[in-house]
Short mmCIF file of C-alpha atoms and ligand atoms in Angstrom, two decimals:
data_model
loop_
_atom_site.label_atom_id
_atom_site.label_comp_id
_atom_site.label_asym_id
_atom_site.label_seq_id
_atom_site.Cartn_x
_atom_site.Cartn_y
_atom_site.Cartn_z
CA UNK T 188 86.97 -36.77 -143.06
CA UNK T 189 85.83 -40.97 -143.37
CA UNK T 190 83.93 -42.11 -140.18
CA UNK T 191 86.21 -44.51 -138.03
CA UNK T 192 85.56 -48.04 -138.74
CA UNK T 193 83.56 -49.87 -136.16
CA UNK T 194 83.96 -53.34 -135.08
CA UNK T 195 82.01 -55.51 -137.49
CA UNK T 196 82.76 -59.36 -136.24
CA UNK T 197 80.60 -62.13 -134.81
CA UNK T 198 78.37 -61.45 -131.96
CA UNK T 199 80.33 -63.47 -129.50
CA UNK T 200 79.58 -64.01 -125.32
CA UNK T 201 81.39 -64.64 -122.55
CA UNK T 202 81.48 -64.63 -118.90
CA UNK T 203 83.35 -66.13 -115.45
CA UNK T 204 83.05 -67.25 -112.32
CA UNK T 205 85.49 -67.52 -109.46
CA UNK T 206 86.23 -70.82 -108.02
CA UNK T 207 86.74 -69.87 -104.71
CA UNK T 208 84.00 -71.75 -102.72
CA UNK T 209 80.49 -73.13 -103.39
CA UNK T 210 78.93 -70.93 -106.26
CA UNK T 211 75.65 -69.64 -104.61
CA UNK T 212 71.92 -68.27 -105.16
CA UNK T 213 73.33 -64.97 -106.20
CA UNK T 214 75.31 -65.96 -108.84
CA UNK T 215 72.76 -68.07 -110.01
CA UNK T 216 70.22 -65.83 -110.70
CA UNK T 217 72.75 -62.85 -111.22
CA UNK T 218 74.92 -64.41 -114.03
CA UNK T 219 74.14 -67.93 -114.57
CA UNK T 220 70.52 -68.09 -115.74
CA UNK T 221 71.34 -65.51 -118.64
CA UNK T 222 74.05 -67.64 -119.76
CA UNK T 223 71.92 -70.57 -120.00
CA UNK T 224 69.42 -68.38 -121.89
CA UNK T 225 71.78 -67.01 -124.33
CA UNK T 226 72.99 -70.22 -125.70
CA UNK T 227 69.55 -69.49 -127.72
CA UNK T 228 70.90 -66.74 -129.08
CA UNK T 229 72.89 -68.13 -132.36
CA UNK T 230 76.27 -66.19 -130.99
CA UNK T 231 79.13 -68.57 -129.94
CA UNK T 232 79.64 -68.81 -125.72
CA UNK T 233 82.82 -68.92 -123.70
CA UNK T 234 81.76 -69.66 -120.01
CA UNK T 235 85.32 -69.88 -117.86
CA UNK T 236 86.09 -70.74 -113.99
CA UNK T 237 88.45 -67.97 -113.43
CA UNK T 238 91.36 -69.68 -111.56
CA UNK T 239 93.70 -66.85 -112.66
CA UNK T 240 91.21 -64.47 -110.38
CA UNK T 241 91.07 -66.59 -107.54
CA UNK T 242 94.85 -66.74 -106.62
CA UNK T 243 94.45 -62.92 -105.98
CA UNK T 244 93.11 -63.61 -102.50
CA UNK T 245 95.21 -65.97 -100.08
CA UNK T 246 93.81 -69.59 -101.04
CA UNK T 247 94.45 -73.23 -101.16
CA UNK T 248 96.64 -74.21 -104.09
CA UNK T 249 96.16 -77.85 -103.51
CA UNK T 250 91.61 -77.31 -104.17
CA UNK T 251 92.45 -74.87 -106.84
CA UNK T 252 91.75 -77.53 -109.50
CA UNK T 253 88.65 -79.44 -107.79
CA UNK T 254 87.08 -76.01 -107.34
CA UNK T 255 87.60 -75.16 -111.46
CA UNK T 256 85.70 -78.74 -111.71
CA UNK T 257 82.94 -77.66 -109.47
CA UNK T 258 82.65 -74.99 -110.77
CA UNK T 259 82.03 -76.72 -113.82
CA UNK T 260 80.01 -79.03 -113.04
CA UNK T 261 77.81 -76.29 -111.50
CA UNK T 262 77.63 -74.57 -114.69
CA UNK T 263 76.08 -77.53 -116.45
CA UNK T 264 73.77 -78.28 -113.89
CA UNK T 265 72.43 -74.69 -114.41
CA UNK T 266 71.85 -75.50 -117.72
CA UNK T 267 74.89 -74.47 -119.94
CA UNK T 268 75.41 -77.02 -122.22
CA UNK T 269 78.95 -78.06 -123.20
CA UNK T 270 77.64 -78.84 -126.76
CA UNK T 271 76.88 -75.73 -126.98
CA UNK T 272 79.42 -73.58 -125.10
CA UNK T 273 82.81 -73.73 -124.56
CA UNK T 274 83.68 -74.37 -120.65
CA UNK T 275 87.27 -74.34 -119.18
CA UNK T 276 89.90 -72.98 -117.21
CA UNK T 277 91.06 -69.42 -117.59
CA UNK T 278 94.60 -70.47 -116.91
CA UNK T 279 94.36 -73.12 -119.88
CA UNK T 280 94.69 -70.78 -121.49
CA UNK T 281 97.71 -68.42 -121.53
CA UNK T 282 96.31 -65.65 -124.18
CA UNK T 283 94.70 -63.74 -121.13
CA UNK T 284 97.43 -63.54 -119.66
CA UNK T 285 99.72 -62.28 -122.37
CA UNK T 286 96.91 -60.01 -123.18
CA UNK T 287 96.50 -58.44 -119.89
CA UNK T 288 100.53 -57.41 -119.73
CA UNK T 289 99.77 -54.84 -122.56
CA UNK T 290 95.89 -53.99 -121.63
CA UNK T 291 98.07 -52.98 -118.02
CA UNK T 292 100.60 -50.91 -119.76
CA UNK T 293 96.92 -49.22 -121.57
CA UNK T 294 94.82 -48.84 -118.38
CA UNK T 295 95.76 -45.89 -116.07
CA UNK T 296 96.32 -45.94 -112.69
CA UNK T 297 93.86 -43.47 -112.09
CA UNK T 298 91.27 -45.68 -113.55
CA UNK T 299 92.17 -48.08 -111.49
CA UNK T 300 92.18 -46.63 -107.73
CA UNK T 301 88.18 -45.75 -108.77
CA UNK T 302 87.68 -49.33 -108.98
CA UNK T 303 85.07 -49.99 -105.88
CA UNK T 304 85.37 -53.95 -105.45
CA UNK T 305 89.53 -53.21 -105.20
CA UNK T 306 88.48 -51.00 -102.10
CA UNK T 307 85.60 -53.04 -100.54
CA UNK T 308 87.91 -56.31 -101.02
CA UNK T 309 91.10 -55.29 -99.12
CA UNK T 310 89.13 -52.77 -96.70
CA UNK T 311 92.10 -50.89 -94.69
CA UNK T 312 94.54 -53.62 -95.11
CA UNK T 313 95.55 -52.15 -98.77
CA UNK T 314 99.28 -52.12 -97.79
CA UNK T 315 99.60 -55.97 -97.79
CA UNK T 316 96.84 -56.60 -100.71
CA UNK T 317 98.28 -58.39 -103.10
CA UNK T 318 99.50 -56.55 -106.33
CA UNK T 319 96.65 -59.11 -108.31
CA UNK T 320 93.93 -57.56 -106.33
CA UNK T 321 94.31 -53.97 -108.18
CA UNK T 322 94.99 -55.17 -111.40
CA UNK T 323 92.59 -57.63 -111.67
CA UNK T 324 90.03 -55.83 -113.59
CA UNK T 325 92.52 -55.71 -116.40
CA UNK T 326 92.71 -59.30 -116.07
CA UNK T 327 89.01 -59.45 -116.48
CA UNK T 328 89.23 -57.17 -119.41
CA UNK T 329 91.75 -59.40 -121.49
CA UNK T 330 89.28 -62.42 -120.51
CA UNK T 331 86.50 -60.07 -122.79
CA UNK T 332 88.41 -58.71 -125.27
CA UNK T 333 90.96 -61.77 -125.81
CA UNK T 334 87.78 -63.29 -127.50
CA UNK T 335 86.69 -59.96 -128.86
CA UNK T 336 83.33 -61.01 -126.67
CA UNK T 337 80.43 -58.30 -127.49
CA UNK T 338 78.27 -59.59 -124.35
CA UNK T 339 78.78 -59.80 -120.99
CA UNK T 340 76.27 -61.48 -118.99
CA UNK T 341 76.77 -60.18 -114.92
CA UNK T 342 75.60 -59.42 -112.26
CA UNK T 343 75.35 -55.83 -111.07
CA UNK T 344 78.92 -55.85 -109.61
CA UNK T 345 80.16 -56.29 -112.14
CA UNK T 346 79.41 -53.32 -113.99
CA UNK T 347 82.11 -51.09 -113.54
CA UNK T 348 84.59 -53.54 -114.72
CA UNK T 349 82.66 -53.81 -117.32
CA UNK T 350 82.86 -50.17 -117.69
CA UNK T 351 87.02 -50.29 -117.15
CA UNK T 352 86.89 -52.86 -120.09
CA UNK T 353 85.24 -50.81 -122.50
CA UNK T 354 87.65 -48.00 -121.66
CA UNK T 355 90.40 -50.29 -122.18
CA UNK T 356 89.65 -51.07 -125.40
CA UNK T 357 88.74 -47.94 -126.16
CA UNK T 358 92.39 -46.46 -125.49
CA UNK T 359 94.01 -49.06 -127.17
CA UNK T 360 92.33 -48.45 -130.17
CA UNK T 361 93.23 -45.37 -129.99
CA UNK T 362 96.63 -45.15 -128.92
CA UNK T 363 97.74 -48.22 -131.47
CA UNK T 364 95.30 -46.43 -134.12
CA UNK T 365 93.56 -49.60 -134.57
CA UNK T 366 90.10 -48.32 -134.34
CA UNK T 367 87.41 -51.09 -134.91
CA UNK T 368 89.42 -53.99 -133.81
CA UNK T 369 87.59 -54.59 -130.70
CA UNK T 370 83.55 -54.26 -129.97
CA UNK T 371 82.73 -52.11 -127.11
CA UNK T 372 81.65 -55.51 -124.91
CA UNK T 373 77.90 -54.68 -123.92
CA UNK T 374 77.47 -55.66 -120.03
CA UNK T 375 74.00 -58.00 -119.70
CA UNK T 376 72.29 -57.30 -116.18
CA UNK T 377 68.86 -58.76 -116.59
CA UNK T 378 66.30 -59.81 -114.39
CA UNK T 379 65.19 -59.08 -110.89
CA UNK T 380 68.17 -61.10 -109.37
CA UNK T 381 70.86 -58.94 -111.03
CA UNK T 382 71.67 -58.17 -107.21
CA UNK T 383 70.73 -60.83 -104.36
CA UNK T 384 71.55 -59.68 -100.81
CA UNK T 385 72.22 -61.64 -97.18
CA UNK T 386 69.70 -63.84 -95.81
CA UNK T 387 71.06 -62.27 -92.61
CA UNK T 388 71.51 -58.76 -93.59
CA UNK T 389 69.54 -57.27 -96.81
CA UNK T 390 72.28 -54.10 -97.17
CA UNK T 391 75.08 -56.84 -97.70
CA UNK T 392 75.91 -58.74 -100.93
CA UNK T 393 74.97 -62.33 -100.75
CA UNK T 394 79.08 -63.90 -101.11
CA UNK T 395 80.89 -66.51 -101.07
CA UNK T 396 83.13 -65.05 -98.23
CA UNK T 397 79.92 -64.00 -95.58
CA UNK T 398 81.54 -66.32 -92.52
CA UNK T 399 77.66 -66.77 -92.05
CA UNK T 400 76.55 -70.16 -94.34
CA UNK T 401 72.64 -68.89 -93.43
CA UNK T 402 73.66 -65.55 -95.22
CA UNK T 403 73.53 -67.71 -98.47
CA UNK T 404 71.86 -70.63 -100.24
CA UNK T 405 74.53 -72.39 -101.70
CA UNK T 406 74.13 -74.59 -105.04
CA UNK T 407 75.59 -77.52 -103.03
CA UNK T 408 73.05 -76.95 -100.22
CA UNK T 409 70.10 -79.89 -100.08
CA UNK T 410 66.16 -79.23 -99.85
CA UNK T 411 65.92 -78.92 -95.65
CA UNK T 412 68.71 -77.04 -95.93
CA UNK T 413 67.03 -74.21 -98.20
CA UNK T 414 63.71 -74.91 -96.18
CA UNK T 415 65.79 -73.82 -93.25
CA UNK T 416 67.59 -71.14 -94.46
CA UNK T 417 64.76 -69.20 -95.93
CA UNK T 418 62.48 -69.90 -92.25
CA UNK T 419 65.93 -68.18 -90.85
CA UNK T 420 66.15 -65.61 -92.97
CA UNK T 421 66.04 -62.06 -91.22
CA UNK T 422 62.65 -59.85 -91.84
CA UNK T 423 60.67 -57.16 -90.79
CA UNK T 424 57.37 -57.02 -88.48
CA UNK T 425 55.44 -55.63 -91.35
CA UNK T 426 53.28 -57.82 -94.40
CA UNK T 427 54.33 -57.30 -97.67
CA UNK T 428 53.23 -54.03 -99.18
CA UNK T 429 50.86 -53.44 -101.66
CA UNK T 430 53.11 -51.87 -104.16
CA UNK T 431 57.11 -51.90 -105.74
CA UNK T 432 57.55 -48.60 -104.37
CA UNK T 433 56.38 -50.04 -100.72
CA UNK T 434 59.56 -52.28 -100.20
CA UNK T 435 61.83 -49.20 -99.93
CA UNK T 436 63.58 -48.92 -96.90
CA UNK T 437 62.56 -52.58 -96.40
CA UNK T 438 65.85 -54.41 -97.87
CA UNK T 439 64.97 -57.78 -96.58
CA UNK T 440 61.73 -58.29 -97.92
CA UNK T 441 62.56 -56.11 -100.77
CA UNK T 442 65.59 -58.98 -101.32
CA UNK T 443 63.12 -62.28 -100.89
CA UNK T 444 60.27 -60.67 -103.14
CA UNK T 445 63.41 -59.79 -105.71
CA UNK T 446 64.65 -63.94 -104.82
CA UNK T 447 61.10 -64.73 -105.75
CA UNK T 448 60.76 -62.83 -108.88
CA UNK T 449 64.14 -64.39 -110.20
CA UNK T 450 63.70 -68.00 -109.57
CA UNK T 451 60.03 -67.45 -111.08
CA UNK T 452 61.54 -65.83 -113.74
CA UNK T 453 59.12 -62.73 -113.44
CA UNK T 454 58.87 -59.22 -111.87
CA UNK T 455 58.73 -58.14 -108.42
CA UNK T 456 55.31 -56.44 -109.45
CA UNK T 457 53.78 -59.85 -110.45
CA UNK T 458 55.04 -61.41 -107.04
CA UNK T 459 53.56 -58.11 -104.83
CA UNK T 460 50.00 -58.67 -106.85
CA UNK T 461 50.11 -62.47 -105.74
CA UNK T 462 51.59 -61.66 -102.25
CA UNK T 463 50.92 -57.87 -101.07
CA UNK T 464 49.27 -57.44 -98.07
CA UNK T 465 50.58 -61.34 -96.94
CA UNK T 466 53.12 -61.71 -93.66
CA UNK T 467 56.39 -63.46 -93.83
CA UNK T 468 54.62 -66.18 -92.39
CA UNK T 469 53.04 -67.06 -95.25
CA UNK T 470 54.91 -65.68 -98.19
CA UNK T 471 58.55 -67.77 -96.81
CA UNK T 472 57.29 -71.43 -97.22
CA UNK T 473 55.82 -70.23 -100.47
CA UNK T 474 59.59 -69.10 -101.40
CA UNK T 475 61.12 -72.17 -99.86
CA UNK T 476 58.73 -74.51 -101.77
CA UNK T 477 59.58 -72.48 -104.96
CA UNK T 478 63.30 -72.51 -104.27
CA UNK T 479 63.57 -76.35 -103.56
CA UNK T 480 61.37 -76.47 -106.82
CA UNK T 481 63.52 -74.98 -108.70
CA UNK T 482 67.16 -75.27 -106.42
CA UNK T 483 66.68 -79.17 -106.10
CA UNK T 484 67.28 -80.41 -109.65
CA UNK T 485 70.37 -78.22 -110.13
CA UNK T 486 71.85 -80.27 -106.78
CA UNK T 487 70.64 -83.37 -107.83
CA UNK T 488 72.33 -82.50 -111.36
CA UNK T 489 75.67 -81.14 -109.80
CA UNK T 490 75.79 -84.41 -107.59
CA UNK T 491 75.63 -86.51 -110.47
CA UNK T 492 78.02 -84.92 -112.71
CA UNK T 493 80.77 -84.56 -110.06
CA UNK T 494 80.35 -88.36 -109.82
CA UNK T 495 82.26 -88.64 -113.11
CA UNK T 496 85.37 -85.77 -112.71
CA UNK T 497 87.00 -87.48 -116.31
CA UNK T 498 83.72 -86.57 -117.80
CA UNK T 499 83.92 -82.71 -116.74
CA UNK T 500 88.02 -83.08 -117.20
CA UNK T 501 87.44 -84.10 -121.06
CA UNK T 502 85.12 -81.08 -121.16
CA UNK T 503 87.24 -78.68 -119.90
CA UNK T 504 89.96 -79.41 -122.35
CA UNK T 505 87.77 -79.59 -125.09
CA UNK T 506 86.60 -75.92 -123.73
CA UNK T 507 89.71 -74.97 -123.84
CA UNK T 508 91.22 -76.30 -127.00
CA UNK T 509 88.17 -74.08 -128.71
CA UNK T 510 88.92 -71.02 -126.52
CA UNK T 511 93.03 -71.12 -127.45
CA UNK T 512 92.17 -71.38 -131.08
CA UNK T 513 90.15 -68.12 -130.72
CA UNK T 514 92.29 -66.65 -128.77
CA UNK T 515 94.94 -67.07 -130.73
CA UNK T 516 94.75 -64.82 -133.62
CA UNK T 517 93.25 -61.97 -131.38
CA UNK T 518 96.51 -61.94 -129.03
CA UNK T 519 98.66 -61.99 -132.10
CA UNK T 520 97.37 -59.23 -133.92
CA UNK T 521 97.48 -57.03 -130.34
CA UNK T 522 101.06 -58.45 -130.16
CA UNK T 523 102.06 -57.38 -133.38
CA UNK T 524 100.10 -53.68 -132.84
CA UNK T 525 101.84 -52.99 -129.78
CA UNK T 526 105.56 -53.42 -131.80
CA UNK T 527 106.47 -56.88 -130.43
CA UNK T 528 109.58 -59.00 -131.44
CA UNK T 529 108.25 -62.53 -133.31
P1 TYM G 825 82.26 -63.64 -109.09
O1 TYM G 825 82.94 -64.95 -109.12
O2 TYM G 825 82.34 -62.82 -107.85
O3 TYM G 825 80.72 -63.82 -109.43
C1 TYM G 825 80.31 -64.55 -110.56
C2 TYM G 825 79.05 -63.92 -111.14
O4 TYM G 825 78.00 -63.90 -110.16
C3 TYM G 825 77.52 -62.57 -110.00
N1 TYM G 825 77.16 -62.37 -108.59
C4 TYM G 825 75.98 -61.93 -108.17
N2 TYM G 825 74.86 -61.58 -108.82
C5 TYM G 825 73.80 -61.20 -108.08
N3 TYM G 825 73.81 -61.14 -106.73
C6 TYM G 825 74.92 -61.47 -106.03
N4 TYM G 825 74.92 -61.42 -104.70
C7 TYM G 825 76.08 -61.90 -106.75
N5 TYM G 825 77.32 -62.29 -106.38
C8 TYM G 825 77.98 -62.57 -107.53
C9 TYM G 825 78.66 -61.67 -110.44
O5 TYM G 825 78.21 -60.40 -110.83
C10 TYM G 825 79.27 -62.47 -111.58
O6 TYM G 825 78.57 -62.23 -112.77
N6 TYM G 825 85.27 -60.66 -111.69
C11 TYM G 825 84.26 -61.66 -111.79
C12 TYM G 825 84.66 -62.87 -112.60
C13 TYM G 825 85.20 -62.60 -113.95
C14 TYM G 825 84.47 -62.26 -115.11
C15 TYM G 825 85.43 -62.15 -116.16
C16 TYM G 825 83.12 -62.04 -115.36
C17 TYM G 825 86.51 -62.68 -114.32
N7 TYM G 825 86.65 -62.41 -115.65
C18 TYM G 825 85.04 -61.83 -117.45
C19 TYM G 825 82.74 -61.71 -116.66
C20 TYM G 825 83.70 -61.58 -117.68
C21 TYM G 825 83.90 -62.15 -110.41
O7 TYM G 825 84.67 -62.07 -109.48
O8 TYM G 825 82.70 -62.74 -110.34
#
């Protein structure tokens, strides 16, 4: 018996971002700062606004566009650099969306009623969820594997549809005996912000859709703003411990120290050997001072840039002229595996 071939293209990333409100700390440091720091890796990047995504919850057709821009323009201010990277629109391009109707009629059902976000997004209103909301993860898998991407840099919510993706592509291979045609797309969760909480509320995500703005730093907000939000933020009576394993059962100060760690770019143990021992009192200006340090530029640089919307408009398409040309080839050949006509 021969091994199975296994995939053997280009090392290739990609990754998304919803534009459904102002993009926040938590996708910041969950996502955004390892796509800036893979551009250094020599592998070609595909950074999208998923638009496609965002009409899955009710919305405002009529911001739809400005938010992709935003969105956009937040992404270079982080630091991804369009020479670099291809940025644009999911819905520019119609490959993922050809590409999900087959990966749908590959994923199970089954699969898909494990999916955790599915159940935490529509809570007990399932019944009038929209049909978008449960396959969506499929959706997210064509946006991988429509660019055979073998990197995934996310946040840790991410993971199990990063999971579903590989399991996708998997069974395809499988059932259209096709095996090496797609890598299995390696998830990248790195760093100590791969999961930022509330500011109000450390066992909550820090979202976009938290009615509470003080729950979140957003990457709109401007330096009093994040001076006040941290000073707000909820804690307990207790200084920081002297240890990691001392922040357990503490998720608010566990969350700041991991806030801390991320924006320094270094551990949680290196912040508890500079901090440990300290109150809140004097550890949150230290964090606000740190986040303005770092926060401020990335406002100043979104500001600018969505000062000149035909600048980030001529990006886009450029973005997305490179994305359709990879795409294309990929969607054809799963086209012409799965039998169809032309
Ligand atoms: P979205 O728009 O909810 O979030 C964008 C990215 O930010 C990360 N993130 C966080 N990281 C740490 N702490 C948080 N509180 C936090 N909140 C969000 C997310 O993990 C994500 O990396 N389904 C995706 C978008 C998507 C996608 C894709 C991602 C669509 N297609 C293909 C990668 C590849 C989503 O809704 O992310």
């Amino acid at each position: 018996m021969t091994d199975a071939p296994t995939y053997s293209g280009p090392e290739r990333i990609l990754s998304g971002m919803q534009p459904t409100g102002n993009l926040h700390l938590g996708n910041y440091l969950g996502a955004l700062v390892n796509w800036v720091k893979l551009q250094d890796r020599g592998a070609e990047c595909f950074y999208c606004a998923v638009d496609m995504h965002a009409i899955t919850m009710p919305n405002d057709p009529g911001a739809l566009p400005g938010a992709v821009r935003s969105v956009a323009a937040a992404y270079m201010a982080g630091g991804v650099d369009p020479k670099r990277s291809s940025i644009f629109a999911q819905s520019a391009v119609p490959a993922h969306a050809e590409l999900a109707w087959i990966l749908q009629c590959v994923a199970r059902l089954g699969w898909m009623e494990r999916m955790t976000q599915f159940k935490d997004k529509t809570g007990s209103d399932r019944e009038r969820a929209s049909v978008g909301i449960f396959t969506y993860p499929v959706l997210m898998a064509a946006d991988i594997l429509v660019y055979k991407a073998t990197h995934v840099p996310v946040g840790q919510d991410q993971k199990q549809h990063l999971e579903l993706t590989r399991d996708i592509a998997a069974r395809f291979m499988r059932d259209y005996d096709c095996a090496g045609f797609w890598p299995m797309p390696d998830p990248i969760i790195e760093g100590a912000g791969t999961r930022i909480m509330s500011l109000k509320d450390g066992s909550k995500k820090m979202s976009k859709s938290d009615p509470s703005d003080l729950s979140r730093i957003n990457l709109t907000d401007d330096a009093d703003t994040i001076v006040r939000k941290i000073k707000k933020a909820k804690t307990d009576p207790e200084p920081l411990p002297d240890s990691v394993e001392g922040l357990k059962g503490r998720p608010e100060a566990d969350n700041l120290v991991g806030i801390f760690a991320a924006l320094n770019g270094a551990t949680k143990e290196a912040v508890i050997a500079e901090f440990g021992g300290q109150g809140f009192g004097a550890f949150k200006p230290a964090l606000a001072d740190l986040a303005v340090a770092k926060l401020a530029p990335v406002v100043d640089e979104y500001n600018r840039l969505m000062g000149d919307p035909t600048d980030i408009d001529r990006i886009l398409q450029a973005g997305a002229e490179r994305a359709r040309e990879v795409a294309a080839p990929v969607l054809a050949e799963a086209k012409r595996m799965a039998g169809f006509w032309g």
